[in-house]
Structures are given as C-alpha cells and as structure tokens.
Amino acid sequence: MISESLLDKALGAYLGFACGDALGATVEFMSSKQIQRRYGVHCDIIGGGWLALEPGQVTDDTQMSLALGQAIIDHKGLNLKAVADNFVAWLESDPPDIGNTCKRGLERYRKTGELSGPPREDDAGNGACMRNLPVVLATIKRPDYFIEWSLLQSRITHNHPLSDAATLALGRMTGQLLNGQTVDACYRTAENLISEYPEFAYRPYSGKSSAYIVDTVQTVLYYFFNTDDFESCLTTTVNQGGDADTTGALAGMLAGARYGVQNIPKRWLDRLEAKVSAAIYTQTNELIDIAQFL
C-alpha cells in the first residue's frame, strides 16, 4: 500500500524537478548579474532563453529522466540496454539540447553497443546525476538496488568518481526525504560526501554554478540548506545562473521531496507542458508501485 505522504513527496520531487528545469532554462548560461539586470528576480516560467523554448517546455534533464523512467516501468526493473535504447531514441528525436558528454556516450553506444565507457577526466559533468530520480523512486525500499542501478545508468555516459559520488549522494538525500526523514539526515549525507570528496564543500559558497558536477552540487546544496520553502529554494538557485536548468531541476527535486507537491506554486505547475506533467504523474505512480515489489 502506497502511503499518501510518500506519493505527495514523490510527485513533489518529480514535478519539482521539471519546474526547476523549465524555470532555469530561461536563464541558462547567464550570470547572476545579467539575470538581475534583465529580470530583477527571475521567478516565472516564461520560456525563451538561448534555446528559445516555449513557456513550460523542459530540456534534456526532464526528457532523459522520463526516458530512464519509462525503461524501468516497461521492464519492471533496470534493463540497461532498454535504458540506452530510450536515450538513443531521445537523441534521435532532435531534442532542444544535449550535453557533450551525454552525446559522446550515446554515440558510442549506438556505434559499438557498449553500455559503459572507460573512466575519463572530462566525464565529471552533471548529466548522469540530473536524470537519476526515476531510479530513486523505483528503489526506495532497496538501497542495494539504488546503488547498483544508479551507477549502471550513469556509466552509459559518465564514468568519473565525482559524478558517481554526487549521483549517489543527491539520490540518497532525496530517498531520505521521501521516506520521511528530516533535513538533518540530508545534512549528514552531504557531510559524508564532503568528507570523502572535499571538493564538494559548499561553505563558503564559491558562486560557481556550471555543469561541472562540483559546481552543480555546491550550488544545489547551498540553496537547499539555506532556504525554508520550495519557491525560495528554486528561485534563489536558478537566479545564480550558469547551468540553471540542471541546478534548478536538482534543487526542485530535493525541495519537492522535502515540502511535497502541495507546496509547489500552482502558477509553475500550471505552466508545465501538459504532456510532461501527465507523464510525470503516470511514471511516479508506476515507479513507486514497482518499488513495493522489488
């Protein structure tokens, strides 16, 4: 039996993720000063940006998450080839954007069938971390599966210790919140990450918010731990600029899991593409259902 609390937080995480993606995409690659000069405070989903998106349109963050989630649903578990095939189908659909590391990994798979690549120094981007939420939802009762599935899906495109560590840490934090633990548990998980990889230390905050996984995680942790409601967490994160669709998505994931779907501003939920919202509602229910039987 799925509890209402779990479903509320799971929907909060997935819809919050998509809202962060759609909100942040408008100001991706802008600096915080540029955002301030143009928008004052950017706080509405209006589309535009360098990708010239429609209001409510999402980017690779949400699209790759949905591709991963659908593969898990279709196979009632992790079928890595199905995940890679879904990613390639997405790649071939002419998406609005795709990161260089994701593109390289998917082209390697399309050419060779290899489901992972060798470790690379330039694999320390945020592309694996950004799409892992469906794994978190499907393995909410199986921490052993969470680790295995997270790393397997990551290695299709990213093979770097920092990417691995960040994907696991943010996934664990999300799972802790979904399971009803407090933000103190998340804080301990973040401190464990930093004790193993001091690069992720976010106090004092460096102000960098690039696609480098260290910058991404520092930004997300800083604003998640220094705000006390969903809207302020997401707004302050994306107004930092940089890779704002991904930092926004990951901040929205954590904040949604913390505060629940009821606390996501209605104006943001109403702006999301209808087909994206529908897919998220369906996937969330089905992924949580899978989790009951793993």
C-alpha positions as protocol buffer text, in pm:
chain_id: "A"
residue {
  index: 1
  type: MET
  ca { x: 0 y: 0 z: 0 }
}
residue {
  index: 2
  type: ILE
  ca { x: 145 y: 334 z: -109 }
}
residue {
  index: 3
  type: SER
  ca { x: 107 y: 600 z: 160 }
}
residue {
  index: 4
  type: GLU
  ca { x: -35 y: 939 z: 68 }
}
residue {
  index: 5
  type: SER
  ca { x: 269 y: 1104 z: 225 }
}
residue {
  index: 6
  type: LEU
  ca { x: 511 y: 909 z: 6 }
}
residue {
  index: 7
  type: LEU
  ca { x: 313 y: 981 z: -309 }
}
residue {
  index: 8
  type: ASP
  ca { x: 287 y: 1351 z: -221 }
}
residue {
  index: 9
  type: LYS
  ca { x: 661 y: 1378 z: -173 }
}
residue {
  index: 10
  type: ALA
  ca { x: 743 y: 1165 z: -479 }
}
residue {
  index: 11
  type: LEU
  ca { x: 521 y: 1379 z: -701 }
}
residue {
  index: 12
  type: GLY
  ca { x: 676 y: 1683 z: -538 }
}
residue {
  index: 13
  type: ALA
  ca { x: 1022 y: 1559 z: -628 }
}
residue {
  index: 14
  type: TYR
  ca { x: 943 y: 1475 z: -992 }
}
residue {
  index: 15
  type: LEU
  ca { x: 720 y: 1777 z: -1066 }
}
residue {
  index: 16
  type: GLY
  ca { x: 958 y: 2000 z: -870 }
}
residue {
  index: 17
  type: PHE
  ca { x: 1240 y: 1869 z: -1084 }
}
residue {
  index: 18
  type: ALA
  ca { x: 1053 y: 1957 z: -1404 }
}
residue {
  index: 19
  type: CYS
  ca { x: 957 y: 2301 z: -1271 }
}
residue {
  index: 20
  type: GLY
  ca { x: 1320 y: 2371 z: -1189 }
}
residue {
  index: 21
  type: ASP
  ca { x: 1422 y: 2263 z: -1538 }
}
residue {
  index: 22
  type: ALA
  ca { x: 1161 y: 2483 z: -1708 }
}
residue {
  index: 23
  type: LEU
  ca { x: 1227 y: 2783 z: -1482 }
}
residue {
  index: 24
  type: GLY
  ca { x: 1604 y: 2759 z: -1503 }
}
residue {
  index: 25
  type: ALA
  ca { x: 1626 y: 2705 z: -1878 }
}
residue {
  index: 26
  type: THR
  ca { x: 1532 y: 3069 z: -1940 }
}
residue {
  index: 27
  type: VAL
  ca { x: 1846 y: 3194 z: -1767 }
}
residue {
  index: 28
  type: GLU
  ca { x: 2087 y: 2911 z: -1851 }
}
residue {
  index: 29
  type: PHE
  ca { x: 2440 y: 3038 z: -1920 }
}
residue {
  index: 30
  type: MET
  ca { x: 2360 y: 3387 z: -1788 }
}
residue {
  index: 31
  type: SER
  ca { x: 2546 y: 3526 z: -1489 }
}
residue {
  index: 32
  type: SER
  ca { x: 2362 y: 3627 z: -1174 }
}
residue {
  index: 33
  type: LYS
  ca { x: 2430 y: 3994 z: -1257 }
}
residue {
  index: 34
  type: GLN
  ca { x: 2295 y: 3955 z: -1609 }
}
residue {
  index: 35
  type: ILE
  ca { x: 1980 y: 3793 z: -1470 }
}
residue {
  index: 36
  type: GLN
  ca { x: 1935 y: 4072 z: -1219 }
}
residue {
  index: 37
  type: ARG
  ca { x: 1975 y: 4341 z: -1485 }
}
residue {
  index: 38
  type: ARG
  ca { x: 1725 y: 4174 z: -1719 }
}
residue {
  index: 39
  type: TYR
  ca { x: 1465 y: 4025 z: -1486 }
}
residue {
  index: 40
  type: GLY
  ca { x: 1527 y: 4166 z: -1140 }
}
residue {
  index: 41
  type: VAL
  ca { x: 1438 y: 3831 z: -987 }
}
residue {
  index: 42
  type: HIS
  ca { x: 1355 y: 3558 z: -1237 }
}
residue {
  index: 43
  type: CYS
  ca { x: 1058 y: 3378 z: -1081 }
}
residue {
  index: 44
  type: ASP
  ca { x: 815 y: 3283 z: -1359 }
}
residue {
  index: 45
  type: ILE
  ca { x: 820 y: 3008 z: -1619 }
}
residue {
  index: 46
  type: ILE
  ca { x: 827 y: 3214 z: -1938 }
}
residue {
  index: 47
  type: GLY
  ca { x: 1036 y: 3009 z: -2182 }
}
residue {
  index: 48
  type: GLY
  ca { x: 1283 y: 3184 z: -2408 }
}
residue {
  index: 49
  type: GLY
  ca { x: 1649 y: 3176 z: -2318 }
}
residue {
  index: 50
  type: TRP
  ca { x: 1924 y: 3065 z: -2552 }
}
residue {
  index: 51
  type: LEU
  ca { x: 1715 y: 2763 z: -2657 }
}
residue {
  index: 52
  type: ALA
  ca { x: 1413 y: 2981 z: -2743 }
}
residue {
  index: 53
  type: LEU
  ca { x: 1182 y: 2748 z: -2551 }
}
residue {
  index: 54
  type: GLU
  ca { x: 806 y: 2774 z: -2527 }
}
residue {
  index: 55
  type: PRO
  ca { x: 678 y: 2860 z: -2177 }
}
residue {
  index: 56
  type: GLY
  ca { x: 670 y: 2538 z: -1976 }
}
residue {
  index: 57
  type: GLN
  ca { x: 891 y: 2346 z: -2215 }
}
residue {
  index: 58
  type: VAL
  ca { x: 1155 y: 2128 z: -2049 }
}
residue {
  index: 59
  type: THR
  ca { x: 1505 y: 2032 z: -2157 }
}
residue {
  index: 60
  type: ASP
  ca { x: 1731 y: 1728 z: -2154 }
}
residue {
  index: 61
  type: ASP
  ca { x: 1716 y: 1698 z: -1775 }
}
residue {
  index: 62
  type: THR
  ca { x: 1350 y: 1605 z: -1766 }
}
residue {
  index: 63
  type: GLN
  ca { x: 1348 y: 1433 z: -2105 }
}
residue {
  index: 64
  type: MET
  ca { x: 1629 y: 1194 z: -2013 }
}
residue {
  index: 65
  type: SER
  ca { x: 1467 y: 1127 z: -1675 }
}
residue {
  index: 66
  type: LEU
  ca { x: 1142 y: 1033 z: -1845 }
}
residue {
  index: 67
  type: ALA
  ca { x: 1332 y: 808 z: -2089 }
}
residue {
  index: 68
  type: LEU
  ca { x: 1500 y: 629 z: -1798 }
}
residue {
  index: 69
  type: GLY
  ca { x: 1178 y: 605 z: -1603 }
}
residue {
  index: 70
  type: GLN
  ca { x: 989 y: 454 z: -1895 }
}
residue {
  index: 71
  type: ALA
  ca { x: 1254 y: 186 z: -1946 }
}
residue {
  index: 72
  type: ILE
  ca { x: 1230 y: 88 z: -1579 }
}
residue {
  index: 73
  type: ILE
  ca { x: 850 y: 75 z: -1599 }
}
residue {
  index: 74
  type: ASP
  ca { x: 845 y: -125 z: -1923 }
}
residue {
  index: 75
  type: HIS
  ca { x: 1078 y: -391 z: -1780 }
}
residue {
  index: 76
  type: LYS
  ca { x: 969 y: -377 z: -1413 }
}
residue {
  index: 77
  type: GLY
  ca { x: 1331 y: -316 z: -1325 }
}
residue {
  index: 78
  type: LEU
  ca { x: 1657 y: -198 z: -1475 }
}
residue {
  index: 79
  type: ASN
  ca { x: 1719 y: -330 z: -1825 }
}
residue {
  index: 80
  type: LEU
  ca { x: 2027 y: -132 z: -1917 }
}
residue {
  index: 81
  type: LYS
  ca { x: 2001 y: -192 z: -2290 }
}
residue {
  index: 82
  type: ALA
  ca { x: 1643 y: -64 z: -2283 }
}
residue {
  index: 83
  type: VAL
  ca { x: 1761 y: 247 z: -2099 }
}
residue {
  index: 84
  type: ALA
  ca { x: 2034 y: 310 z: -2356 }
}
residue {
  index: 85
  type: ASP
  ca { x: 1790 y: 247 z: -2641 }
}
residue {
  index: 86
  type: ASN
  ca { x: 1547 y: 501 z: -2493 }
}
residue {
  index: 87
  type: PHE
  ca { x: 1828 y: 751 z: -2459 }
}
residue {
  index: 88
  type: VAL
  ca { x: 1929 y: 700 z: -2823 }
}
residue {
  index: 89
  type: ALA
  ca { x: 1568 y: 734 z: -2937 }
}
residue {
  index: 90
  type: TRP
  ca { x: 1557 y: 1063 z: -2749 }
}
residue {
  index: 91
  type: LEU
  ca { x: 1888 y: 1170 z: -2906 }
}
residue {
  index: 92
  type: GLU
  ca { x: 1745 y: 1100 z: -3250 }
}
residue {
  index: 93
  type: SER
  ca { x: 1428 y: 1299 z: -3176 }
}
residue {
  index: 94
  type: ASP
  ca { x: 1611 y: 1629 z: -3225 }
}
residue {
  index: 95
  type: PRO
  ca { x: 1592 y: 1746 z: -2862 }
}
residue {
  index: 96
  type: PRO
  ca { x: 1642 y: 2116 z: -2783 }
}
residue {
  index: 97
  type: ASP
  ca { x: 1976 y: 2045 z: -2616 }
}
residue {
  index: 98
  type: ILE
  ca { x: 2213 y: 1765 z: -2521 }
}
residue {
  index: 99
  type: GLY
  ca { x: 2534 y: 1785 z: -2322 }
}
residue {
  index: 100
  type: ASN
  ca { x: 2860 y: 1691 z: -2492 }
}
residue {
  index: 101
  type: THR
  ca { x: 2936 y: 1404 z: -2254 }
}
residue {
  index: 102
  type: CYS
  ca { x: 2588 y: 1254 z: -2289 }
}
residue {
  index: 103
  type: LYS
  ca { x: 2609 y: 1283 z: -2666 }
}
residue {
  index: 104
  type: ARG
  ca { x: 2951 y: 1118 z: -2676 }
}
residue {
  index: 105
  type: GLY
  ca { x: 2835 y: 827 z: -2461 }
}
residue {
  index: 106
  type: LEU
  ca { x: 2518 y: 769 z: -2660 }
}
residue {
  index: 107
  type: GLU
  ca { x: 2700 y: 785 z: -2990 }
}
residue {
  index: 108
  type: ARG
  ca { x: 2948 y: 530 z: -2856 }
}
residue {
  index: 109
  type: TYR
  ca { x: 2662 y: 300 z: -2759 }
}
residue {
  index: 110
  type: ARG
  ca { x: 2492 y: 346 z: -3096 }
}
residue {
  index: 111
  type: LYS
  ca { x: 2814 y: 258 z: -3276 }
}
residue {
  index: 112
  type: THR
  ca { x: 2953 y: -23 z: -3057 }
}
residue {
  index: 113
  type: GLY
  ca { x: 2674 y: -141 z: -2827 }
}
residue {
  index: 114
  type: GLU
  ca { x: 2895 y: -73 z: -2524 }
}
residue {
  index: 115
  type: LEU
  ca { x: 2690 y: 17 z: -2218 }
}
residue {
  index: 116
  type: SER
  ca { x: 2975 y: 194 z: -2041 }
}
residue {
  index: 117
  type: GLY
  ca { x: 3291 y: 375 z: -2132 }
}
residue {
  index: 118
  type: PRO
  ca { x: 3635 y: 393 z: -1972 }
}
residue {
  index: 119
  type: PRO
  ca { x: 3700 y: 645 z: -1695 }
}
residue {
  index: 120
  type: ARG
  ca { x: 3765 y: 993 z: -1832 }
}
residue {
  index: 121
  type: GLU
  ca { x: 3869 y: 1315 z: -1664 }
}
residue {
  index: 122
  type: ASP
  ca { x: 3614 y: 1507 z: -1870 }
}
residue {
  index: 123
  type: ASP
  ca { x: 3325 y: 1284 z: -1757 }
}
residue {
  index: 124
  type: ALA
  ca { x: 3281 y: 1491 z: -1439 }
}
residue {
  index: 125
  type: GLY
  ca { x: 2974 y: 1671 z: -1568 }
}
residue {
  index: 126
  type: ASN
  ca { x: 2626 y: 1667 z: -1417 }
}
residue {
  index: 127
  type: GLY
  ca { x: 2449 y: 1469 z: -1691 }
}
residue {
  index: 128
  type: ALA
  ca { x: 2425 y: 1138 z: -1503 }
}
residue {
  index: 129
  type: CYS
  ca { x: 2322 y: 1295 z: -1174 }
}
residue {
  index: 130
  type: MET
  ca { x: 2049 y: 1505 z: -1334 }
}
residue {
  index: 131
  type: ARG
  ca { x: 1847 y: 1208 z: -1465 }
}
residue {
  index: 132
  type: ASN
  ca { x: 1862 y: 962 z: -1174 }
}
residue {
  index: 133
  type: LEU
  ca { x: 1534 y: 1041 z: -998 }
}
residue {
  index: 134
  type: PRO
  ca { x: 1340 y: 750 z: -1155 }
}
residue {
  index: 135
  type: VAL
  ca { x: 1596 y: 512 z: -1004 }
}
residue {
  index: 136
  type: VAL
  ca { x: 1546 y: 673 z: -663 }
}
residue {
  index: 137
  type: LEU
  ca { x: 1169 y: 625 z: -687 }
}
residue {
  index: 138
  type: ALA
  ca { x: 1184 y: 264 z: -807 }
}
residue {
  index: 139
  type: THR
  ca { x: 1438 y: 156 z: -543 }
}
residue {
  index: 140
  type: ILE
  ca { x: 1302 y: 350 z: -247 }
}
residue {
  index: 141
  type: LYS
  ca { x: 1289 y: 29 z: -39 }
}
residue {
  index: 142
  type: ARG
  ca { x: 1605 y: -129 z: -181 }
}
residue {
  index: 143
  type: PRO
  ca { x: 1922 y: 72 z: -108 }
}
residue {
  index: 144
  type: ASP
  ca { x: 2133 y: -203 z: -262 }
}
residue {
  index: 145
  type: TYR
  ca { x: 1947 y: -175 z: -591 }
}
residue {
  index: 146
  type: PHE
  ca { x: 1967 y: 205 z: -567 }
}
residue {
  index: 147
  type: ILE
  ca { x: 2346 y: 197 z: -572 }
}
residue {
  index: 148
  type: GLU
  ca { x: 2372 y: -63 z: -845 }
}
residue {
  index: 149
  type: TRP
  ca { x: 2112 y: 90 z: -1077 }
}
residue {
  index: 150
  type: SER
  ca { x: 2237 y: 446 z: -1024 }
}
residue {
  index: 151
  type: LEU
  ca { x: 2591 y: 358 z: -1123 }
}
residue {
  index: 152
  type: LEU
  ca { x: 2484 y: 143 z: -1418 }
}
residue {
  index: 153
  type: GLN
  ca { x: 2265 y: 411 z: -1572 }
}
residue {
  index: 154
  type: SER
  ca { x: 2532 y: 674 z: -1506 }
}
residue {
  index: 155
  type: ARG
  ca { x: 2809 y: 482 z: -1678 }
}
residue {
  index: 156
  type: ILE
  ca { x: 2623 y: 478 z: -2009 }
}
residue {
  index: 157
  type: THR
  ca { x: 2755 y: 833 z: -2048 }
}
residue {
  index: 158
  type: HIS
  ca { x: 2961 y: 932 z: -1742 }
}
residue {
  index: 159
  type: ASN
  ca { x: 3244 y: 743 z: -1574 }
}
residue {
  index: 160
  type: HIS
  ca { x: 3409 y: 958 z: -1310 }
}
residue {
  index: 161
  type: PRO
  ca { x: 3433 y: 923 z: -929 }
}
residue {
  index: 162
  type: LEU
  ca { x: 3293 y: 1272 z: -868 }
}
residue {
  index: 163
  type: SER
  ca { x: 2995 y: 1208 z: -1092 }
}
residue {
  index: 164
  type: ASP
  ca { x: 2931 y: 874 z: -920 }
}
residue {
  index: 165
  type: ALA
  ca { x: 2959 y: 1023 z: -571 }
}
residue {
  index: 166
  type: ALA
  ca { x: 2728 y: 1314 z: -647 }
}
residue {
  index: 167
  type: THR
  ca { x: 2466 y: 1095 z: -814 }
}
residue {
  index: 168
  type: LEU
  ca { x: 2456 y: 868 z: -512 }
}
residue {
  index: 169
  type: ALA
  ca { x: 2458 y: 1149 z: -256 }
}
residue {
  index: 170
  type: LEU
  ca { x: 2175 y: 1354 z: -407 }
}
residue {
  index: 171
  type: GLY
  ca { x: 1980 y: 1034 z: -470 }
}
residue {
  index: 172
  type: ARG
  ca { x: 2024 y: 927 z: -107 }
}
residue {
  index: 173
  type: MET
  ca { x: 1912 y: 1268 z: 16 }
}
residue {
  index: 174
  type: THR
  ca { x: 1601 y: 1250 z: -198 }
}
residue {
  index: 175
  type: GLY
  ca { x: 1528 y: 899 z: -74 }
}
residue {
  index: 176
  type: GLN
  ca { x: 1570 y: 1007 z: 288 }
}
residue {
  index: 177
  type: LEU
  ca { x: 1316 y: 1284 z: 242 }
}
residue {
  index: 178
  type: LEU
  ca { x: 1073 y: 1055 z: 61 }
}
residue {
  index: 179
  type: ASN
  ca { x: 1098 y: 808 z: 349 }
}
residue {
  index: 180
  type: GLY
  ca { x: 1001 y: 1077 z: 598 }
}
residue {
  index: 181
  type: GLN
  ca { x: 1343 y: 1161 z: 738 }
}
residue {
  index: 182
  type: THR
  ca { x: 1427 y: 1521 z: 824 }
}
residue {
  index: 183
  type: VAL
  ca { x: 1664 y: 1759 z: 657 }
}
residue {
  index: 184
  type: ASP
  ca { x: 1917 y: 1670 z: 928 }
}
residue {
  index: 185
  type: ALA
  ca { x: 1961 y: 1330 z: 762 }
}
residue {
  index: 186
  type: CYS
  ca { x: 2031 y: 1507 z: 432 }
}
residue {
  index: 187
  type: TYR
  ca { x: 2283 y: 1727 z: 603 }
}
residue {
  index: 188
  type: ARG
  ca { x: 2469 y: 1421 z: 732 }
}
residue {
  index: 189
  type: THR
  ca { x: 2469 y: 1267 z: 384 }
}
residue {
  index: 190
  type: ALA
  ca { x: 2612 y: 1589 z: 242 }
}
residue {
  index: 191
  type: GLU
  ca { x: 2880 y: 1596 z: 511 }
}
residue {
  index: 192
  type: ASN
  ca { x: 2972 y: 1236 z: 433 }
}
residue {
  index: 193
  type: LEU
  ca { x: 3010 y: 1328 z: 67 }
}
residue {
  index: 194
  type: ILE
  ca { x: 3234 y: 1621 z: 157 }
}
residue {
  index: 195
  type: SER
  ca { x: 3444 y: 1414 z: 397 }
}
residue {
  index: 196
  type: GLU
  ca { x: 3519 y: 1172 z: 112 }
}
residue {
  index: 197
  type: TYR
  ca { x: 3547 y: 1437 z: -162 }
}
residue {
  index: 198
  type: PRO
  ca { x: 3631 y: 1775 z: -6 }
}
residue {
  index: 199
  type: GLU
  ca { x: 3583 y: 1939 z: -347 }
}
residue {
  index: 200
  type: PHE
  ca { x: 3208 y: 1941 z: -279 }
}
residue {
  index: 201
  type: ALA
  ca { x: 3232 y: 2169 z: 27 }
}
residue {
  index: 202
  type: TYR
  ca { x: 2977 y: 2445 z: -28 }
}
residue {
  index: 203
  type: ARG
  ca { x: 3052 y: 2676 z: 266 }
}
residue {
  index: 204
  type: PRO
  ca { x: 3161 y: 2937 z: 191 }
}
residue {
  index: 205
  type: TYR
  ca { x: 2975 y: 2917 z: -139 }
}
residue {
  index: 206
  type: SER
  ca { x: 3202 y: 2980 z: -439 }
}
residue {
  index: 207
  type: GLY
  ca { x: 2927 y: 3128 z: -655 }
}
residue {
  index: 208
  type: LYS
  ca { x: 3005 y: 2892 z: -942 }
}
residue {
  index: 209
  type: SER
  ca { x: 2710 y: 2708 z: -1098 }
}
residue {
  index: 210
  type: SER
  ca { x: 2848 y: 2544 z: -1410 }
}
residue {
  index: 211
  type: ALA
  ca { x: 2779 y: 2195 z: -1546 }
}
residue {
  index: 212
  type: TYR
  ca { x: 3092 y: 2068 z: -1369 }
}
residue {
  index: 213
  type: ILE
  ca { x: 2943 y: 1834 z: -1111 }
}
residue {
  index: 214
  type: VAL
  ca { x: 3124 y: 2001 z: -821 }
}
residue {
  index: 215
  type: ASP
  ca { x: 2985 y: 2344 z: -910 }
}
residue {
  index: 216
  type: THR
  ca { x: 2638 y: 2198 z: -962 }
}
residue {
  index: 217
  type: VAL
  ca { x: 2629 y: 2017 z: -628 }
}
residue {
  index: 218
  type: GLN
  ca { x: 2773 y: 2310 z: -435 }
}
residue {
  index: 219
  type: THR
  ca { x: 2501 y: 2535 z: -573 }
}
residue {
  index: 220
  type: VAL
  ca { x: 2220 y: 2290 z: -504 }
}
residue {
  index: 221
  type: LEU
  ca { x: 2335 y: 2212 z: -151 }
}
residue {
  index: 222
  type: TYR
  ca { x: 2392 y: 2575 z: -62 }
}
residue {
  index: 223
  type: TYR
  ca { x: 2047 y: 2693 z: -161 }
}
residue {
  index: 224
  type: PHE
  ca { x: 1866 y: 2380 z: -41 }
}
residue {
  index: 225
  type: PHE
  ca { x: 2011 y: 2410 z: 308 }
}
residue {
  index: 226
  type: ASN
  ca { x: 1975 y: 2790 z: 325 }
}
residue {
  index: 227
  type: THR
  ca { x: 1607 y: 2825 z: 231 }
}
residue {
  index: 228
  type: ASP
  ca { x: 1292 y: 2712 z: 407 }
}
residue {
  index: 229
  type: ASP
  ca { x: 1027 y: 2674 z: 137 }
}
residue {
  index: 230
  type: PHE
  ca { x: 1003 y: 2533 z: -214 }
}
residue {
  index: 231
  type: GLU
  ca { x: 971 y: 2859 z: -404 }
}
residue {
  index: 232
  type: SER
  ca { x: 1264 y: 3036 z: -240 }
}
residue {
  index: 233
  type: CYS
  ca { x: 1487 y: 2731 z: -285 }
}
residue {
  index: 234
  type: LEU
  ca { x: 1415 y: 2712 z: -656 }
}
residue {
  index: 235
  type: THR
  ca { x: 1419 y: 3084 z: -723 }
}
residue {
  index: 236
  type: THR
  ca { x: 1748 y: 3152 z: -548 }
}
residue {
  index: 237
  type: THR
  ca { x: 1908 y: 2854 z: -720 }
}
residue {
  index: 238
  type: VAL
  ca { x: 1818 y: 2948 z: -1077 }
}
residue {
  index: 239
  type: ASN
  ca { x: 1896 y: 3315 z: -1022 }
}
residue {
  index: 240
  type: GLN
  ca { x: 2256 y: 3212 z: -967 }
}
residue {
  index: 241
  type: GLY
  ca { x: 2262 y: 3142 z: -1342 }
}
residue {
  index: 242
  type: GLY
  ca { x: 2514 y: 2910 z: -1504 }
}
residue {
  index: 243
  type: ASP
  ca { x: 2373 y: 2565 z: -1578 }
}
residue {
  index: 244
  type: ALA
  ca { x: 2045 y: 2685 z: -1431 }
}
residue {
  index: 245
  type: ASP
  ca { x: 1816 y: 2423 z: -1583 }
}
residue {
  index: 246
  type: THR
  ca { x: 2010 y: 2144 z: -1412 }
}
residue {
  index: 247
  type: THR
  ca { x: 2079 y: 2319 z: -1081 }
}
residue {
  index: 248
  type: GLY
  ca { x: 1712 y: 2421 z: -1080 }
}
residue {
  index: 249
  type: ALA
  ca { x: 1596 y: 2069 z: -1157 }
}
residue {
  index: 250
  type: LEU
  ca { x: 1807 y: 1911 z: -883 }
}
residue {
  index: 251
  type: ALA
  ca { x: 1712 y: 2178 z: -629 }
}
residue {
  index: 252
  type: GLY
  ca { x: 1347 y: 2126 z: -726 }
}
residue {
  index: 253
  type: MET
  ca { x: 1386 y: 1751 z: -677 }
}
residue {
  index: 254
  type: LEU
  ca { x: 1517 y: 1791 z: -323 }
}
residue {
  index: 255
  type: ALA
  ca { x: 1279 y: 2072 z: -228 }
}
residue {
  index: 256
  type: GLY
  ca { x: 982 y: 1885 z: -374 }
}
residue {
  index: 257
  type: ALA
  ca { x: 1072 y: 1576 z: -173 }
}
residue {
  index: 258
  type: ARG
  ca { x: 1109 y: 1792 z: 137 }
}
residue {
  index: 259
  type: TYR
  ca { x: 797 y: 2008 z: 110 }
}
residue {
  index: 260
  type: GLY
  ca { x: 563 y: 1793 z: -105 }
}
residue {
  index: 261
  type: VAL
  ca { x: 373 y: 1867 z: -421 }
}
residue {
  index: 262
  type: GLN
  ca { x: 115 y: 2079 z: -237 }
}
residue {
  index: 263
  type: ASN
  ca { x: 381 y: 2342 z: -173 }
}
residue {
  index: 264
  type: ILE
  ca { x: 491 y: 2387 z: -535 }
}
residue {
  index: 265
  type: PRO
  ca { x: 347 y: 2715 z: -664 }
}
residue {
  index: 266
  type: LYS
  ca { x: 37 y: 2648 z: -873 }
}
residue {
  index: 267
  type: ARG
  ca { x: 147 y: 2903 z: -1134 }
}
residue {
  index: 268
  type: TRP
  ca { x: 453 y: 2685 z: -1204 }
}
residue {
  index: 269
  type: LEU
  ca { x: 264 y: 2357 z: -1217 }
}
residue {
  index: 270
  type: ASP
  ca { x: 3 y: 2510 z: -1447 }
}
residue {
  index: 271
  type: ARG
  ca { x: 277 y: 2630 z: -1684 }
}
residue {
  index: 272
  type: LEU
  ca { x: 443 y: 2292 z: -1736 }
}
residue {
  index: 273
  type: GLU
  ca { x: 378 y: 2123 z: -2069 }
}
residue {
  index: 274
  type: ALA
  ca { x: 63 y: 1915 z: -2025 }
}
residue {
  index: 275
  type: LYS
  ca { x: 220 y: 1604 z: -2177 }
}
residue {
  index: 276
  type: VAL
  ca { x: 520 y: 1632 z: -1944 }
}
residue {
  index: 277
  type: SER
  ca { x: 300 y: 1672 z: -1635 }
}
residue {
  index: 278
  type: ALA
  ca { x: 87 y: 1376 z: -1740 }
}
residue {
  index: 279
  type: ALA
  ca { x: 392 y: 1158 z: -1797 }
}
residue {
  index: 280
  type: ILE
  ca { x: 533 y: 1253 z: -1458 }
}
residue {
  index: 281
  type: TYR
  ca { x: 209 y: 1170 z: -1276 }
}
residue {
  index: 282
  type: THR
  ca { x: 192 y: 833 z: -1451 }
}
residue {
  index: 283
  type: GLN
  ca { x: 558 y: 746 z: -1402 }
}
residue {
  index: 284
  type: THR
  ca { x: 562 y: 848 z: -1038 }
}
residue {
  index: 285
  type: ASN
  ca { x: 275 y: 616 z: -955 }
}
residue {
  index: 286
  type: GLU
  ca { x: 417 y: 327 z: -1157 }
}
residue {
  index: 287
  type: LEU
  ca { x: 772 y: 365 z: -1027 }
}
residue {
  index: 288
  type: ILE
  ca { x: 654 y: 376 z: -665 }
}
residue {
  index: 289
  type: ASP
  ca { x: 437 y: 74 z: -739 }
}
residue {
  index: 290
  type: ILE
  ca { x: 742 y: -115 z: -873 }
}
residue {
  index: 291
  type: ALA
  ca { x: 926 y: -25 z: -554 }
}
residue {
  index: 292
  type: GLN
  ca { x: 668 y: -213 z: -347 }
}
residue {
  index: 293
  type: PHE
  ca { x: 759 y: -544 z: -514 }
}
residue {
  index: 294
  type: LEU
  ca { x: 1136 y: -532 z: -565 }
}
